[in-house]
Amino acid sequence: MELQELIPGVDNMQVLYGVGLNGQITQYLSAAGVQALQANPPAGVTSLPFNPWTIVNSIRIGFLIEGGLGSAAPGANPTTWSVLGTTITVPADTRLRHVFVMTTNLRNTTL
């Protein structure tokens, strides 16, 4: 399988989902973490079967963005970055890198 770059300059992207009852976010989880709530619903869930995606109230997206070769001095950048709790190791090169994080609330989340 050949990798195809979708957005130039995005070295890595992570997504976490803000979950909680009554619009109160209590934790951010990966998609697998949200799905795991189906087997163990949080306290306060009264209707079964429980769809954990109905308590997702926000999405947090993290990006590791990289510039072109030569955009940073040799050795100026670390080779290990953290994007929403996930450790990313990149080559020691001359690309300028930066982590950006965005959180957005979801409206009308009733499914």
PDB file of N, CA and C in Angstrom:
ATOM      1  N   MET A   1       0.844  -1.181   0.000  1.00  0.00           N
ATOM      2  CA  MET A   1       0.000   0.000   0.000  1.00  0.00           C
ATOM      3  C   MET A   1       0.887   1.241   0.000  1.00  0.00           C
ATOM      4  N   GLU A   2       0.650   2.110  -0.927  1.00  0.00           N
ATOM      5  CA  GLU A   2       1.431   3.337  -1.033  1.00  0.00           C
ATOM      6  C   GLU A   2       0.735   4.458  -0.270  1.00  0.00           C
ATOM      7  N   LEU A   3       1.505   5.158   0.575  1.00  0.00           N
ATOM      8  CA  LEU A   3       0.952   6.295   1.303  1.00  0.00           C
ATOM      9  C   LEU A   3       0.788   7.477   0.371  1.00  0.00           C
ATOM     10  N   GLN A   4      -0.306   8.175   0.502  1.00  0.00           N
ATOM     11  CA  GLN A   4      -0.556   9.354  -0.312  1.00  0.00           C
ATOM     12  C   GLN A   4      -0.823  10.532   0.613  1.00  0.00           C
ATOM     13  N   GLU A   5      -0.048  11.583   0.445  1.00  0.00           N
ATOM     14  CA  GLU A   5      -0.195  12.779   1.264  1.00  0.00           C
ATOM     15  C   GLU A   5      -1.499  13.489   0.908  1.00  0.00           C
ATOM     16  N   LEU A   6      -2.347  13.699   1.920  1.00  0.00           N
ATOM     17  CA  LEU A   6      -3.617  14.381   1.684  1.00  0.00           C
ATOM     18  C   LEU A   6      -3.482  15.890   1.796  1.00  0.00           C
ATOM     19  N   ILE A   7      -2.743  16.329   2.821  1.00  0.00           N
ATOM     20  CA  ILE A   7      -2.554  17.761   3.048  1.00  0.00           C
ATOM     21  C   ILE A   7      -1.062  18.008   3.185  1.00  0.00           C
ATOM     22  N   PRO A   8      -0.467  18.770   2.275  1.00  0.00           N
ATOM     23  CA  PRO A   8       0.971  19.013   2.344  1.00  0.00           C
ATOM     24  C   PRO A   8       1.367  19.665   3.672  1.00  0.00           C
ATOM     25  N   GLY A   9       2.456  19.161   4.253  1.00  0.00           N
ATOM     26  CA  GLY A   9       2.988  19.751   5.474  1.00  0.00           C
ATOM     27  C   GLY A   9       2.425  19.189   6.762  1.00  0.00           C
ATOM     28  N   VAL A  10       1.411  18.325   6.698  1.00  0.00           N
ATOM     29  CA  VAL A  10       0.878  17.711   7.917  1.00  0.00           C
ATOM     30  C   VAL A  10       1.641  16.405   8.128  1.00  0.00           C
ATOM     31  N   ASP A  11       2.497  16.417   9.146  1.00  0.00           N
ATOM     32  CA  ASP A  11       3.318  15.250   9.443  1.00  0.00           C
ATOM     33  C   ASP A  11       2.525  14.207  10.223  1.00  0.00           C
ATOM     34  N   ASN A  12       1.604  14.667  11.094  1.00  0.00           N
ATOM     35  CA  ASN A  12       0.811  13.750  11.903  1.00  0.00           C
ATOM     36  C   ASN A  12      -0.459  14.454  12.341  1.00  0.00           C
ATOM     37  N   MET A  13      -1.535  13.675  12.514  1.00  0.00           N
ATOM     38  CA  MET A  13      -2.810  14.217  12.991  1.00  0.00           C
ATOM     39  C   MET A  13      -3.408  13.233  13.980  1.00  0.00           C
ATOM     40  N   GLN A  14      -3.891  13.741  15.106  1.00  0.00           N
ATOM     41  CA  GLN A  14      -4.542  12.923  16.122  1.00  0.00           C
ATOM     42  C   GLN A  14      -5.903  13.534  16.431  1.00  0.00           C
ATOM     43  N   VAL A  15      -6.871  12.689  16.777  1.00  0.00           N
ATOM     44  CA  VAL A  15      -8.221  13.158  17.107  1.00  0.00           C
ATOM     45  C   VAL A  15      -8.638  12.547  18.437  1.00  0.00           C
ATOM     46  N   LEU A  16      -9.165  13.384  19.326  1.00  0.00           N
ATOM     47  CA  LEU A  16      -9.759  12.927  20.579  1.00  0.00           C
ATOM     48  C   LEU A  16     -11.178  13.467  20.661  1.00  0.00           C
ATOM     49  N   TYR A  17     -12.044  12.723  21.326  1.00  0.00           N
ATOM     50  CA  TYR A  17     -13.457  13.086  21.436  1.00  0.00           C
ATOM     51  C   TYR A  17     -13.777  13.424  22.885  1.00  0.00           C
ATOM     52  N   GLY A  18     -14.387  14.591  23.103  1.00  0.00           N
ATOM     53  CA  GLY A  18     -14.791  15.007  24.440  1.00  0.00           C
ATOM     54  C   GLY A  18     -16.132  14.389  24.783  1.00  0.00           C
ATOM     55  N   VAL A  19     -16.159  13.580  25.841  1.00  0.00           N
ATOM     56  CA  VAL A  19     -17.387  12.883  26.218  1.00  0.00           C
ATOM     57  C   VAL A  19     -17.838  13.293  27.613  1.00  0.00           C
ATOM     58  N   GLY A  20     -19.137  13.235  27.813  1.00  0.00           N
ATOM     59  CA  GLY A  20     -19.717  13.521  29.118  1.00  0.00           C
ATOM     60  C   GLY A  20     -21.221  13.641  28.997  1.00  0.00           C
ATOM     61  N   LEU A  21     -21.894  13.486  30.105  1.00  0.00           N
ATOM     62  CA  LEU A  21     -23.351  13.564  30.126  1.00  0.00           C
ATOM     63  C   LEU A  21     -23.805  15.003  30.302  1.00  0.00           C
ATOM     64  N   ASN A  22     -24.970  15.320  29.755  1.00  0.00           N
ATOM     65  CA  ASN A  22     -25.591  16.646  29.882  1.00  0.00           C
ATOM     66  C   ASN A  22     -24.690  17.775  29.400  1.00  0.00           C
ATOM     67  N   GLY A  23     -23.885  17.505  28.383  1.00  0.00           N
ATOM     68  CA  GLY A  23     -23.038  18.537  27.808  1.00  0.00           C
ATOM     69  C   GLY A  23     -21.804  18.875  28.616  1.00  0.00           C
ATOM     70  N   GLN A  24     -21.582  18.219  29.733  1.00  0.00           N
ATOM     71  CA  GLN A  24     -20.409  18.456  30.578  1.00  0.00           C
ATOM     72  C   GLN A  24     -19.309  17.468  30.196  1.00  0.00           C
ATOM     73  N   ILE A  25     -18.251  17.970  29.579  1.00  0.00           N
ATOM     74  CA  ILE A  25     -17.164  17.098  29.136  1.00  0.00           C
ATOM     75  C   ILE A  25     -16.339  16.680  30.349  1.00  0.00           C
ATOM     76  N   THR A  26     -16.191  15.377  30.524  1.00  0.00           N
ATOM     77  CA  THR A  26     -15.428  14.858  31.655  1.00  0.00           C
ATOM     78  C   THR A  26     -14.094  14.252  31.246  1.00  0.00           C
ATOM     79  N   GLN A  27     -13.964  13.881  29.971  1.00  0.00           N
ATOM     80  CA  GLN A  27     -12.697  13.319  29.508  1.00  0.00           C
ATOM     81  C   GLN A  27     -12.628  13.351  27.988  1.00  0.00           C
ATOM     82  N   TYR A  28     -11.394  13.274  27.481  1.00  0.00           N
ATOM     83  CA  TYR A  28     -11.161  13.176  26.045  1.00  0.00           C
ATOM     84  C   TYR A  28     -10.621  11.787  25.749  1.00  0.00           C
ATOM     85  N   LEU A  29     -11.235  11.122  24.780  1.00  0.00           N
ATOM     86  CA  LEU A  29     -10.897   9.739  24.455  1.00  0.00           C
ATOM     87  C   LEU A  29     -10.655   9.575  22.959  1.00  0.00           C
ATOM     88  N   SER A  30      -9.881   8.541  22.615  1.00  0.00           N
ATOM     89  CA  SER A  30      -9.735   8.157  21.211  1.00  0.00           C
ATOM     90  C   SER A  30     -11.042   7.525  20.749  1.00  0.00           C
ATOM     91  N   ALA A  31     -11.152   7.271  19.454  1.00  0.00           N
ATOM     92  CA  ALA A  31     -12.357   6.616  18.930  1.00  0.00           C
ATOM     93  C   ALA A  31     -12.538   5.244  19.576  1.00  0.00           C
ATOM     94  N   ALA A  32     -11.447   4.514  19.767  1.00  0.00           N
ATOM     95  CA  ALA A  32     -11.539   3.204  20.421  1.00  0.00           C
ATOM     96  C   ALA A  32     -11.994   3.356  21.868  1.00  0.00           C
ATOM     97  N   GLY A  33     -11.532   4.412  22.534  1.00  0.00           N
ATOM     98  CA  GLY A  33     -11.952   4.665  23.909  1.00  0.00           C
ATOM     99  C   GLY A  33     -13.428   4.989  24.018  1.00  0.00           C
ATOM    100  N   VAL A  34     -13.939   5.765  23.056  1.00  0.00           N
ATOM    101  CA  VAL A  34     -15.374   6.075  23.048  1.00  0.00           C
ATOM    102  C   VAL A  34     -16.168   4.794  22.839  1.00  0.00           C
ATOM    103  N   GLN A  35     -15.759   3.989  21.880  1.00  0.00           N
ATOM    104  CA  GLN A  35     -16.481   2.750  21.589  1.00  0.00           C
ATOM    105  C   GLN A  35     -16.453   1.804  22.783  1.00  0.00           C
ATOM    106  N   ALA A  36     -15.356   1.801  23.551  1.00  0.00           N
ATOM    107  CA  ALA A  36     -15.244   0.929  24.725  1.00  0.00           C
ATOM    108  C   ALA A  36     -16.258   1.291  25.804  1.00  0.00           C
ATOM    109  N   LEU A  37     -16.761   2.528  25.793  1.00  0.00           N
ATOM    110  CA  LEU A  37     -17.775   2.932  26.771  1.00  0.00           C
ATOM    111  C   LEU A  37     -19.077   2.153  26.603  1.00  0.00           C
ATOM    112  N   GLN A  38     -19.277   1.570  25.426  1.00  0.00           N
ATOM    113  CA  GLN A  38     -20.508   0.807  25.192  1.00  0.00           C
ATOM    114  C   GLN A  38     -20.590  -0.386  26.143  1.00  0.00           C
ATOM    115  N   ALA A  39     -19.453  -1.009  26.410  1.00  0.00           N
ATOM    116  CA  ALA A  39     -19.432  -2.162  27.312  1.00  0.00           C
ATOM    117  C   ALA A  39     -19.479  -1.744  28.780  1.00  0.00           C
ATOM    118  N   ASN A  40     -19.051  -0.522  29.069  1.00  0.00           N
ATOM    119  CA  ASN A  40     -19.012  -0.039  30.448  1.00  0.00           C
ATOM    120  C   ASN A  40     -19.494   1.411  30.473  1.00  0.00           C
ATOM    121  N   PRO A  41     -20.803   1.646  30.366  1.00  0.00           N
ATOM    122  CA  PRO A  41     -21.331   3.016  30.310  1.00  0.00           C
ATOM    123  C   PRO A  41     -20.992   3.810  31.571  1.00  0.00           C
ATOM    124  N   PRO A  42     -20.796   5.125  31.419  1.00  0.00           N
ATOM    125  CA  PRO A  42     -20.524   5.950  32.597  1.00  0.00           C
ATOM    126  C   PRO A  42     -21.734   6.011  33.523  1.00  0.00           C
ATOM    127  N   ALA A  43     -21.474   6.333  34.790  1.00  0.00           N
ATOM    128  CA  ALA A  43     -22.561   6.482  35.765  1.00  0.00           C
ATOM    129  C   ALA A  43     -23.523   7.549  35.265  1.00  0.00           C
ATOM    130  N   GLY A  44     -24.784   7.317  35.411  1.00  0.00           N
ATOM    131  CA  GLY A  44     -25.800   8.268  34.964  1.00  0.00           C
ATOM    132  C   GLY A  44     -26.505   7.855  33.694  1.00  0.00           C
ATOM    133  N   VAL A  45     -25.962   6.877  32.969  1.00  0.00           N
ATOM    134  CA  VAL A  45     -26.615   6.380  31.756  1.00  0.00           C
ATOM    135  C   VAL A  45     -27.748   5.462  32.184  1.00  0.00           C
ATOM    136  N   THR A  46     -28.951   5.792  31.739  1.00  0.00           N
ATOM    137  CA  THR A  46     -30.122   5.021  32.168  1.00  0.00           C
ATOM    138  C   THR A  46     -30.781   4.239  31.048  1.00  0.00           C
ATOM    139  N   SER A  47     -30.581   4.652  29.796  1.00  0.00           N
ATOM    140  CA  SER A  47     -31.257   3.936  28.705  1.00  0.00           C
ATOM    141  C   SER A  47     -30.285   2.970  28.039  1.00  0.00           C
ATOM    142  N   LEU A  48     -30.737   1.747  27.892  1.00  0.00           N
ATOM    143  CA  LEU A  48     -29.938   0.719  27.244  1.00  0.00           C
ATOM    144  C   LEU A  48     -30.722   0.180  26.060  1.00  0.00           C
ATOM    145  N   PRO A  49     -30.120  -0.227  24.958  1.00  0.00           N
ATOM    146  CA  PRO A  49     -28.681  -0.240  24.752  1.00  0.00           C
ATOM    147  C   PRO A  49     -28.127   1.182  24.637  1.00  0.00           C
ATOM    148  N   PHE A  50     -26.876   1.337  25.025  1.00  0.00           N
ATOM    149  CA  PHE A  50     -26.219   2.638  25.086  1.00  0.00           C
ATOM    150  C   PHE A  50     -25.318   2.834  23.877  1.00  0.00           C
ATOM    151  N   ASN A  51     -25.500   3.947  23.173  1.00  0.00           N
ATOM    152  CA  ASN A  51     -24.621   4.323  22.068  1.00  0.00           C
ATOM    153  C   ASN A  51     -23.677   5.403  22.588  1.00  0.00           C
ATOM    154  N   PRO A  52     -22.393   5.084  22.808  1.00  0.00           N
ATOM    155  CA  PRO A  52     -21.481   6.047  23.414  1.00  0.00           C
ATOM    156  C   PRO A  52     -21.247   7.294  22.570  1.00  0.00           C
ATOM    157  N   TRP A  53     -21.501   7.220  21.283  1.00  0.00           N
ATOM    158  CA  TRP A  53     -21.279   8.389  20.427  1.00  0.00           C
ATOM    159  C   TRP A  53     -22.302   9.487  20.699  1.00  0.00           C
ATOM    160  N   THR A  54     -23.385   9.164  21.395  1.00  0.00           N
ATOM    161  CA  THR A  54     -24.379  10.193  21.722  1.00  0.00           C
ATOM    162  C   THR A  54     -23.913  11.119  22.834  1.00  0.00           C
ATOM    163  N   ILE A  55     -22.835  10.775  23.533  1.00  0.00           N
ATOM    164  CA  ILE A  55     -22.335  11.663  24.589  1.00  0.00           C
ATOM    165  C   ILE A  55     -21.039  12.364  24.181  1.00  0.00           C
ATOM    166  N   VAL A  56     -20.710  12.325  22.883  1.00  0.00           N
ATOM    167  CA  VAL A  56     -19.565  13.094  22.373  1.00  0.00           C
ATOM    168  C   VAL A  56     -20.033  14.530  22.185  1.00  0.00           C
ATOM    169  N   ASN A  57     -19.392  15.461  22.889  1.00  0.00           N
ATOM    170  CA  ASN A  57     -19.796  16.864  22.859  1.00  0.00           C
ATOM    171  C   ASN A  57     -18.786  17.785  22.190  1.00  0.00           C
ATOM    172  N   SER A  58     -17.566  17.302  21.980  1.00  0.00           N
ATOM    173  CA  SER A  58     -16.555  18.125  21.319  1.00  0.00           C
ATOM    174  C   SER A  58     -15.532  17.221  20.649  1.00  0.00           C
ATOM    175  N   ILE A  59     -14.758  17.836  19.775  1.00  0.00           N
ATOM    176  CA  ILE A  59     -13.670  17.136  19.094  1.00  0.00           C
ATOM    177  C   ILE A  59     -12.415  17.974  19.264  1.00  0.00           C
ATOM    178  N   ARG A  60     -11.330  17.314  19.639  1.00  0.00           N
ATOM    179  CA  ARG A  60     -10.026  17.977  19.760  1.00  0.00           C
ATOM    180  C   ARG A  60      -9.119  17.355  18.702  1.00  0.00           C
ATOM    181  N   ILE A  61      -8.558  18.199  17.845  1.00  0.00           N
ATOM    182  CA  ILE A  61      -7.696  17.735  16.759  1.00  0.00           C
ATOM    183  C   ILE A  61      -6.319  18.345  16.950  1.00  0.00           C
ATOM    184  N   GLY A  62      -5.301  17.504  16.869  1.00  0.00           N
ATOM    185  CA  GLY A  62      -3.920  17.970  16.983  1.00  0.00           C
ATOM    186  C   GLY A  62      -3.157  17.651  15.712  1.00  0.00           C
ATOM    187  N   PHE A  63      -2.335  18.601  15.292  1.00  0.00           N
ATOM    188  CA  PHE A  63      -1.531  18.441  14.081  1.00  0.00           C
ATOM    189  C   PHE A  63      -0.063  18.680  14.404  1.00  0.00           C
ATOM    190  N   LEU A  64       0.814  17.894  13.818  1.00  0.00           N
ATOM    191  CA  LEU A  64       2.235  18.207  13.773  1.00  0.00           C
ATOM    192  C   LEU A  64       2.495  18.672  12.349  1.00  0.00           C
ATOM    193  N   ILE A  65       2.801  19.958  12.217  1.00  0.00           N
ATOM    194  CA  ILE A  65       2.998  20.578  10.903  1.00  0.00           C
ATOM    195  C   ILE A  65       4.494  20.721  10.650  1.00  0.00           C
ATOM    196  N   GLU A  66       4.910  20.448   9.420  1.00  0.00           N
ATOM    197  CA  GLU A  66       6.322  20.589   9.077  1.00  0.00           C
ATOM    198  C   GLU A  66       6.501  21.536   7.904  1.00  0.00           C
ATOM    199  N   GLY A  67       7.583  22.310   7.960  1.00  0.00           N
ATOM    200  CA  GLY A  67       7.949  23.190   6.861  1.00  0.00           C
ATOM    201  C   GLY A  67       8.817  22.437   5.867  1.00  0.00           C
ATOM    202  N   GLY A  68       9.261  23.143   4.868  1.00  0.00           N
ATOM    203  CA  GLY A  68      10.108  22.536   3.855  1.00  0.00           C
ATOM    204  C   GLY A  68      11.519  22.314   4.361  1.00  0.00           C
ATOM    205  N   LEU A  69      12.265  21.481   3.656  1.00  0.00           N
ATOM    206  CA  LEU A  69      13.667  21.270   4.004  1.00  0.00           C
ATOM    207  C   LEU A  69      14.396  22.604   3.979  1.00  0.00           C
ATOM    208  N   GLY A  70      15.216  22.832   4.994  1.00  0.00           N
ATOM    209  CA  GLY A  70      15.959  24.086   5.080  1.00  0.00           C
ATOM    210  C   GLY A  70      15.218  25.186   5.807  1.00  0.00           C
ATOM    211  N   SER A  71      14.018  24.915   6.315  1.00  0.00           N
ATOM    212  CA  SER A  71      13.259  25.956   7.021  1.00  0.00           C
ATOM    213  C   SER A  71      13.719  26.122   8.470  1.00  0.00           C
ATOM    214  N   ALA A  72      14.590  25.235   8.950  1.00  0.00           N
ATOM    215  CA  ALA A  72      15.162  25.350  10.298  1.00  0.00           C
ATOM    216  C   ALA A  72      16.647  25.018  10.226  1.00  0.00           C
ATOM    217  N   ALA A  73      17.390  25.542  11.176  1.00  0.00           N
ATOM    218  CA  ALA A  73      18.821  25.255  11.233  1.00  0.00           C
ATOM    219  C   ALA A  73      19.036  23.796  11.643  1.00  0.00           C
ATOM    220  N   PRO A  74      20.111  23.183  11.181  1.00  0.00           N
ATOM    221  CA  PRO A  74      20.390  21.803  11.582  1.00  0.00           C
ATOM    222  C   PRO A  74      20.467  21.688  13.106  1.00  0.00           C
ATOM    223  N   GLY A  75      19.783  20.687  13.657  1.00  0.00           N
ATOM    224  CA  GLY A  75      19.795  20.462  15.094  1.00  0.00           C
ATOM    225  C   GLY A  75      18.922  21.404  15.903  1.00  0.00           C
ATOM    226  N   ALA A  76      18.164  22.282  15.251  1.00  0.00           N
ATOM    227  CA  ALA A  76      17.348  23.268  15.970  1.00  0.00           C
ATOM    228  C   ALA A  76      16.049  22.682  16.503  1.00  0.00           C
ATOM    229  N   ASN A  77      15.596  21.593  15.940  1.00  0.00           N
ATOM    230  CA  ASN A  77      14.310  21.005  16.325  1.00  0.00           C
ATOM    231  C   ASN A  77      14.497  19.697  17.075  1.00  0.00           C
ATOM    232  N   PRO A  78      13.602  19.409  18.015  1.00  0.00           N
ATOM    233  CA  PRO A  78      13.639  18.080  18.646  1.00  0.00           C
ATOM    234  C   PRO A  78      13.188  17.014  17.652  1.00  0.00           C
ATOM    235  N   THR A  79      13.524  15.771  17.942  1.00  0.00           N
ATOM    236  CA  THR A  79      13.083  14.678  17.075  1.00  0.00           C
ATOM    237  C   THR A  79      11.882  13.948  17.662  1.00  0.00           C
ATOM    238  N   THR A  80      11.467  14.325  18.860  1.00  0.00           N
ATOM    239  CA  THR A  80      10.299  13.718  19.490  1.00  0.00           C
ATOM    240  C   THR A  80       9.288  14.800  19.826  1.00  0.00           C
ATOM    241  N   TRP A  81       8.047  14.585  19.401  1.00  0.00           N
ATOM    242  CA  TRP A  81       6.969  15.546  19.626  1.00  0.00           C
ATOM    243  C   TRP A  81       5.794  14.817  20.266  1.00  0.00           C
ATOM    244  N   SER A  82       4.969  15.560  20.982  1.00  0.00           N
ATOM    245  CA  SER A  82       3.754  14.991  21.561  1.00  0.00           C
ATOM    246  C   SER A  82       2.548  15.680  20.935  1.00  0.00           C
ATOM    247  N   VAL A  83       1.681  14.883  20.330  1.00  0.00           N
ATOM    248  CA  VAL A  83       0.454  15.397  19.725  1.00  0.00           C
ATOM    249  C   VAL A  83      -0.719  14.723  20.438  1.00  0.00           C
ATOM    250  N   LEU A  84      -1.396  15.466  21.292  1.00  0.00           N
ATOM    251  CA  LEU A  84      -2.531  14.964  22.073  1.00  0.00           C
ATOM    252  C   LEU A  84      -2.191  13.661  22.801  1.00  0.00           C
ATOM    253  N   GLY A  85      -1.017  13.630  23.405  1.00  0.00           N
ATOM    254  CA  GLY A  85      -0.619  12.470  24.196  1.00  0.00           C
ATOM    255  C   GLY A  85       0.034  11.351  23.418  1.00  0.00           C
ATOM    256  N   THR A  86       0.105  11.467  22.109  1.00  0.00           N
ATOM    257  CA  THR A  86       0.773  10.463  21.283  1.00  0.00           C
ATOM    258  C   THR A  86       2.166  10.966  20.945  1.00  0.00           C
ATOM    259  N   THR A  87       3.180  10.153  21.209  1.00  0.00           N
ATOM    260  CA  THR A  87       4.560  10.537  20.927  1.00  0.00           C
ATOM    261  C   THR A  87       4.884  10.237  19.471  1.00  0.00           C
ATOM    262  N   ILE A  88       5.395  11.253  18.786  1.00  0.00           N
ATOM    263  CA  ILE A  88       5.758  11.145  17.375  1.00  0.00           C
ATOM    264  C   ILE A  88       7.264  11.357  17.266  1.00  0.00           C
ATOM    265  N   THR A  89       7.959  10.438  16.608  1.00  0.00           N
ATOM    266  CA  THR A  89       9.392  10.583  16.374  1.00  0.00           C
ATOM    267  C   THR A  89       9.606  10.928  14.907  1.00  0.00           C
ATOM    268  N   VAL A  90      10.361  11.991  14.678  1.00  0.00           N
ATOM    269  CA  VAL A  90      10.627  12.461  13.315  1.00  0.00           C
ATOM    270  C   VAL A  90      12.134  12.437  13.082  1.00  0.00           C
ATOM    271  N   PRO A  91      12.555  12.425  11.828  1.00  0.00           N
ATOM    272  CA  PRO A  91      13.992  12.420  11.554  1.00  0.00           C
ATOM    273  C   PRO A  91      14.649  13.738  11.974  1.00  0.00           C
ATOM    274  N   ALA A  92      15.927  13.662  12.288  1.00  0.00           N
ATOM    275  CA  ALA A  92      16.701  14.869  12.600  1.00  0.00           C
ATOM    276  C   ALA A  92      17.062  15.532  11.277  1.00  0.00           C
ATOM    277  N   ASP A  93      16.224  16.449  10.838  1.00  0.00           N
ATOM    278  CA  ASP A  93      16.448  17.118   9.562  1.00  0.00           C
ATOM    279  C   ASP A  93      16.354  18.631   9.756  1.00  0.00           C
ATOM    280  N   THR A  94      16.239  19.354   8.685  1.00  0.00           N
ATOM    281  CA  THR A  94      16.187  20.824   8.762  1.00  0.00           C
ATOM    282  C   THR A  94      14.787  21.357   8.487  1.00  0.00           C
ATOM    283  N   ARG A  95      13.767  20.597   8.872  1.00  0.00           N
ATOM    284  CA  ARG A  95      12.386  21.064   8.729  1.00  0.00           C
ATOM    285  C   ARG A  95      11.934  21.711  10.035  1.00  0.00           C
ATOM    286  N   LEU A  96      11.341  22.885   9.934  1.00  0.00           N
ATOM    287  CA  LEU A  96      10.732  23.535  11.085  1.00  0.00           C
ATOM    288  C   LEU A  96       9.408  22.843  11.359  1.00  0.00           C
ATOM    289  N   ARG A  97       9.159  22.477  12.618  1.00  0.00           N
ATOM    290  CA  ARG A  97       7.917  21.788  12.978  1.00  0.00           C
ATOM    291  C   ARG A  97       7.251  22.499  14.140  1.00  0.00           C
ATOM    292  N   HIS A  98       5.916  22.352  14.206  1.00  0.00           N
ATOM    293  CA  HIS A  98       5.148  22.948  15.301  1.00  0.00           C
ATOM    294  C   HIS A  98       3.863  22.148  15.490  1.00  0.00           C
ATOM    295  N   VAL A  99       3.429  22.044  16.752  1.00  0.00           N
ATOM    296  CA  VAL A  99       2.178  21.361  17.068  1.00  0.00           C
ATOM    297  C   VAL A  99       1.072  22.396  17.202  1.00  0.00           C
ATOM    298  N   PHE A 100      -0.049  22.150  16.561  1.00  0.00           N
ATOM    299  CA  PHE A 100      -1.240  22.988  16.667  1.00  0.00           C
ATOM    300  C   PHE A 100      -2.386  22.111  17.168  1.00  0.00           C
ATOM    301  N   VAL A 101      -3.168  22.653  18.096  1.00  0.00           N
ATOM    302  CA  VAL A 101      -4.309  21.921  18.647  1.00  0.00           C
ATOM    303  C   VAL A 101      -5.543  22.798  18.549  1.00  0.00           C
ATOM    304  N   MET A 102      -6.650  22.199  18.140  1.00  0.00           N
ATOM    305  CA  MET A 102      -7.915  22.918  18.014  1.00  0.00           C
ATOM    306  C   MET A 102      -9.011  22.075  18.656  1.00  0.00           C
ATOM    307  N   THR A 103      -9.861  22.726  19.442  1.00  0.00           N
ATOM    308  CA  THR A 103     -11.008  22.050  20.046  1.00  0.00           C
ATOM    309  C   THR A 103     -12.268  22.753  19.588  1.00  0.00           C
ATOM    310  N   THR A 104     -13.239  21.982  19.153  1.00  0.00           N
ATOM    311  CA  THR A 104     -14.502  22.576  18.737  1.00  0.00           C
ATOM    312  C   THR A 104     -15.657  21.830  19.397  1.00  0.00           C
ATOM    313  N   ASN A 105     -16.630  22.581  19.849  1.00  0.00           N
ATOM    314  CA  ASN A 105     -17.830  21.982  20.429  1.00  0.00           C
ATOM    315  C   ASN A 105     -18.764  21.539  19.321  1.00  0.00           C
ATOM    316  N   LEU A 106     -19.471  20.462  19.570  1.00  0.00           N
ATOM    317  CA  LEU A 106     -20.458  19.966  18.618  1.00  0.00           C
ATOM    318  C   LEU A 106     -21.833  20.426  19.065  1.00  0.00           C
ATOM    319  N   ARG A 107     -22.617  20.850  18.125  1.00  0.00           N
ATOM    320  CA  ARG A 107     -23.978  21.281  18.427  1.00  0.00           C
ATOM    321  C   ARG A 107     -24.954  20.254  17.881  1.00  0.00           C
ATOM    322  N   ASN A 108     -26.107  20.174  18.514  1.00  0.00           N
ATOM    323  CA  ASN A 108     -27.148  19.249  18.047  1.00  0.00           C
ATOM    324  C   ASN A 108     -26.608  17.834  17.919  1.00  0.00           C
ATOM    325  N   THR A 109     -26.036  17.324  19.011  1.00  0.00           N
ATOM    326  CA  THR A 109     -25.384  16.015  18.952  1.00  0.00           C
ATOM    327  C   THR A 109     -26.325  14.841  19.148  1.00  0.00           C
ATOM    328  N   THR A 110     -27.610  15.082  19.286  1.00  0.00           N
ATOM    329  CA  THR A 110     -28.550  13.982  19.456  1.00  0.00           C
ATOM    330  C   THR A 110     -28.654  13.192  18.161  1.00  0.00           C
ATOM    331  N   LEU A 111     -28.454  11.890  18.268  1.00  0.00           N
ATOM    332  CA  LEU A 111     -28.527  11.034  17.067  1.00  0.00           C
ATOM    333  C   LEU A 111     -29.890  10.417  16.937  1.00  0.00           C
TER     334      LEU A 111
END
